[in-house]
Amino acid sequence: MGKRDELIEKYADDLKNKCGITPDMDLLTKVTIGCGPAIYNADASTVASSQPAELETVKNNFLIKKLGLKDSPELDGAISSVLDTYGKSERNKYRAVVYYMLTKHFKKEAVYG
C-alpha cells in the first residue's frame, strides 16, 4: 500500500469516526488525488479553520474554481457547517476530508466523474 492509499484510509477513518459519515471510497479517492501533492505536506494537507484567509482559499480555489459554484453567503455557510461537523476542537482537519464533505454538500460529485 502506497503513501496515498494510507492517507485515503486515514481520511476515511476521520469521516467515519469524527464526522459520522460513511465515505464513498471512490469519490474520496478522486478528491484526494485532486488535492495533488498538498496531501503530502503537513501544513498544506490541513485546513487552518481559525484563519479567515485559509477559509477564503477554500472558497475561491475549491468551491468557486473547482466545483464551479457562484460566490454567495451560502458558500461560507457550507464551509462553516462542514467544519462544525468535523469538530471545532479537532486540530487536524484534513483538506481532502473537508473537500469531500463540501463536494457531497453541494452534490457536485459529477465534477470528479
C-alpha atoms as a printed R data frame, in Angstrom:
    type eleno elety resid chain resno       x      y       z
1   ATOM     1    CA   MET     A     1   0.000  0.000   0.000
2   ATOM     2    CA   GLY     A     2   1.419  3.345  -1.074
3   ATOM     3    CA   LYS     A     3   1.551  6.579   0.882
4   ATOM     4    CA   ARG     A     4  -1.539  7.947  -0.896
5   ATOM     5    CA   ASP     A     5  -3.541  4.807  -0.065
6   ATOM     6    CA   GLU     A     6  -2.534  5.144   3.599
7   ATOM     7    CA   LEU     A     7  -3.705  8.766   3.604
8   ATOM     8    CA   ILE     A     8  -7.021  7.818   1.965
9   ATOM     9    CA   GLU     A     9  -7.533  5.224   4.734
10  ATOM    10    CA   LYS     A    10  -6.783  7.898   7.346
11  ATOM    11    CA   TYR     A    11  -9.276 10.280   5.702
12  ATOM    12    CA   ALA     A    12 -11.932  7.543   5.560
13  ATOM    13    CA   ASP     A    13 -11.345  6.880   9.260
14  ATOM    14    CA   ASP     A    14 -11.816 10.598  10.044
15  ATOM    15    CA   LEU     A    15 -15.060 10.671   8.051
16  ATOM    16    CA   LYS     A    16 -16.397  7.605   9.900
17  ATOM    17    CA   ASN     A    17 -15.213  8.313  13.417
18  ATOM    18    CA   LYS     A    18 -15.065 12.103  13.661
19  ATOM    19    CA   CYS     A    19 -17.812 13.133  11.241
20  ATOM    20    CA   GLY     A    20 -20.197 10.185  11.445
21  ATOM    21    CA   ILE     A    21 -20.175  9.799   7.644
22  ATOM    22    CA   THR     A    22 -19.748  6.550   5.728
23  ATOM    23    CA   PRO     A    23 -17.454  7.602   2.894
24  ATOM    24    CA   ASP     A    24 -17.907  6.821  -0.776
25  ATOM    25    CA   MET     A    25 -14.378  5.459  -1.209
26  ATOM    26    CA   ASP     A    26 -14.329  6.043  -4.967
27  ATOM    27    CA   LEU     A    27 -15.201  9.721  -4.526
28  ATOM    28    CA   LEU     A    28 -12.830 10.121  -1.559
29  ATOM    29    CA   THR     A    29 -10.015  8.692  -3.685
30  ATOM    30    CA   LYS     A    30 -10.779 11.114  -6.535
31  ATOM    31    CA   VAL     A    31 -10.999 14.119  -4.184
32  ATOM    32    CA   THR     A    32  -7.693 13.109  -2.570
33  ATOM    33    CA   ILE     A    33  -5.998 12.781  -5.971
34  ATOM    34    CA   GLY     A    34  -7.485 16.177  -6.874
35  ATOM    35    CA   CYS     A    35  -5.701 17.753  -3.916
36  ATOM    36    CA   GLY     A    36  -2.422 16.876  -5.624
37  ATOM    37    CA   PRO     A    37   0.894 16.984  -3.771
38  ATOM    38    CA   ALA     A    38  -0.629 19.114  -0.973
39  ATOM    39    CA   ILE     A    39  -1.688 15.913   0.826
40  ATOM    40    CA   TYR     A    40   1.973 15.063   1.473
41  ATOM    41    CA   ASN     A    41   2.797 18.438   3.055
42  ATOM    42    CA   ALA     A    42   1.968 18.649   6.756
43  ATOM    43    CA   ASP     A    43   0.856 22.285   6.546
44  ATOM    44    CA   ALA     A    44  -0.946 22.176   3.192
45  ATOM    45    CA   SER     A    45  -2.741 18.885   3.934
46  ATOM    46    CA   THR     A    46  -4.855 20.508   6.646
47  ATOM    47    CA   VAL     A    47  -7.297 23.403   6.690
48  ATOM    48    CA   ALA     A    48  -6.481 26.081   9.279
49  ATOM    49    CA   SER     A    49 -10.113 26.719  10.180
50  ATOM    50    CA   SER     A    50  -9.317 29.617  12.513
51  ATOM    51    CA   GLN     A    51  -7.646 31.659   9.758
52  ATOM    52    CA   PRO     A    52 -10.038 33.725   7.600
53  ATOM    53    CA   ALA     A    53  -7.518 33.788   4.721
54  ATOM    54    CA   GLU     A    54  -7.440 29.983   4.675
55  ATOM    55    CA   LEU     A    55 -11.236 29.799   4.530
56  ATOM    56    CA   GLU     A    56 -11.193 32.278   1.622
57  ATOM    57    CA   THR     A    57  -8.724 29.984  -0.154
58  ATOM    58    CA   VAL     A    58 -11.061 27.002   0.316
59  ATOM    59    CA   LYS     A    59 -13.952 29.074  -1.011
60  ATOM    60    CA   ASN     A    60 -12.140 30.604  -4.006
61  ATOM    61    CA   ASN     A    61  -9.860 27.770  -5.094
62  ATOM    62    CA   PHE     A    62 -12.130 24.825  -4.365
63  ATOM    63    CA   LEU     A    63 -15.780 25.832  -4.296
64  ATOM    64    CA   ILE     A    64 -15.644 28.511  -6.997
65  ATOM    65    CA   LYS     A    65 -12.804 27.329  -9.277
66  ATOM    66    CA   LYS     A    66 -13.000 23.541  -8.882
67  ATOM    67    CA   LEU     A    67 -16.708 22.948  -8.230
68  ATOM    68    CA   GLY     A    68 -17.830 25.887 -10.399
69  ATOM    69    CA   LEU     A    69 -20.105 27.474  -7.789
70  ATOM    70    CA   LYS     A    70 -21.069 31.154  -7.725
71  ATOM    71    CA   ASP     A    71 -19.778 33.237  -4.808
72  ATOM    72    CA   SER     A    72 -22.541 33.656  -2.249
73  ATOM    73    CA   PRO     A    73 -23.079 33.640   1.531
74  ATOM    74    CA   GLU     A    74 -24.199 30.018   1.101
75  ATOM    75    CA   LEU     A    75 -20.585 29.025   0.394
76  ATOM    76    CA   ASP     A    76 -19.371 30.457   3.699
77  ATOM    77    CA   GLY     A    77 -22.273 28.751   5.456
78  ATOM    78    CA   ALA     A    78 -21.373 25.401   3.906
79  ATOM    79    CA   ILE     A    79 -17.719 25.738   4.917
80  ATOM    80    CA   SER     A    80 -18.782 26.596   8.464
81  ATOM    81    CA   SER     A    81 -21.219 23.667   8.555
82  ATOM    82    CA   VAL     A    82 -18.573 21.210   7.332
83  ATOM    83    CA   LEU     A    83 -16.059 22.470   9.896
84  ATOM    84    CA   ASP     A    84 -18.703 22.094  12.636
85  ATOM    85    CA   THR     A    85 -19.339 18.522  11.505
86  ATOM    86    CA   TYR     A    86 -15.597 17.808  11.588
87  ATOM    87    CA   GLY     A    87 -15.453 19.273  15.097
88  ATOM    88    CA   LYS     A    88 -14.267 22.729  16.092
89  ATOM    89    CA   SER     A    89 -11.854 21.213  18.617
90  ATOM    90    CA   GLU     A    90 -10.374 18.810  16.048
91  ATOM    91    CA   ARG     A    91  -6.863 20.147  15.495
92  ATOM    92    CA   ASN     A    92  -6.104 18.424  12.177
93  ATOM    93    CA   LYS     A    93  -8.863 19.000   9.692
94  ATOM    94    CA   TYR     A    94  -7.607 17.260   6.591
95  ATOM    95    CA   ARG     A    95  -8.113 19.202   3.375
96  ATOM    96    CA   ALA     A    96  -9.244 16.095   1.457
97  ATOM    97    CA   VAL     A    97 -11.911 15.358   4.107
98  ATOM    98    CA   VAL     A    98 -13.178 18.961   4.094
99  ATOM    99    CA   TYR     A    99 -13.250 18.991   0.268
100 ATOM   100    CA   TYR     A   100 -15.032 15.616   0.220
101 ATOM   101    CA   MET     A   101 -17.740 16.879   2.586
102 ATOM   102    CA   LEU     A   102 -18.144 20.110   0.576
103 ATOM   103    CA   THR     A   103 -18.436 18.108  -2.652
104 ATOM   104    CA   LYS     A   104 -21.189 15.990  -1.069
105 ATOM   105    CA   HIS     A   105 -22.880 19.060   0.452
106 ATOM   106    CA   PHE     A   106 -23.257 20.734  -2.930
107 ATOM   107    CA   LYS     A   107 -23.987 17.425  -4.718
108 ATOM   108    CA   LYS     A   108 -21.078 18.091  -7.100
109 ATOM   109    CA   GLU     A   109 -19.786 14.505  -7.291
110 ATOM   110    CA   ALA     A   110 -20.057 14.738 -11.100
111 ATOM   111    CA   VAL     A   111 -17.062 17.120 -11.105
112 ATOM   112    CA   TYR     A   112 -14.986 14.044 -10.231
113 ATOM   113    CA   GLY     A   113 -16.935 11.843 -12.704
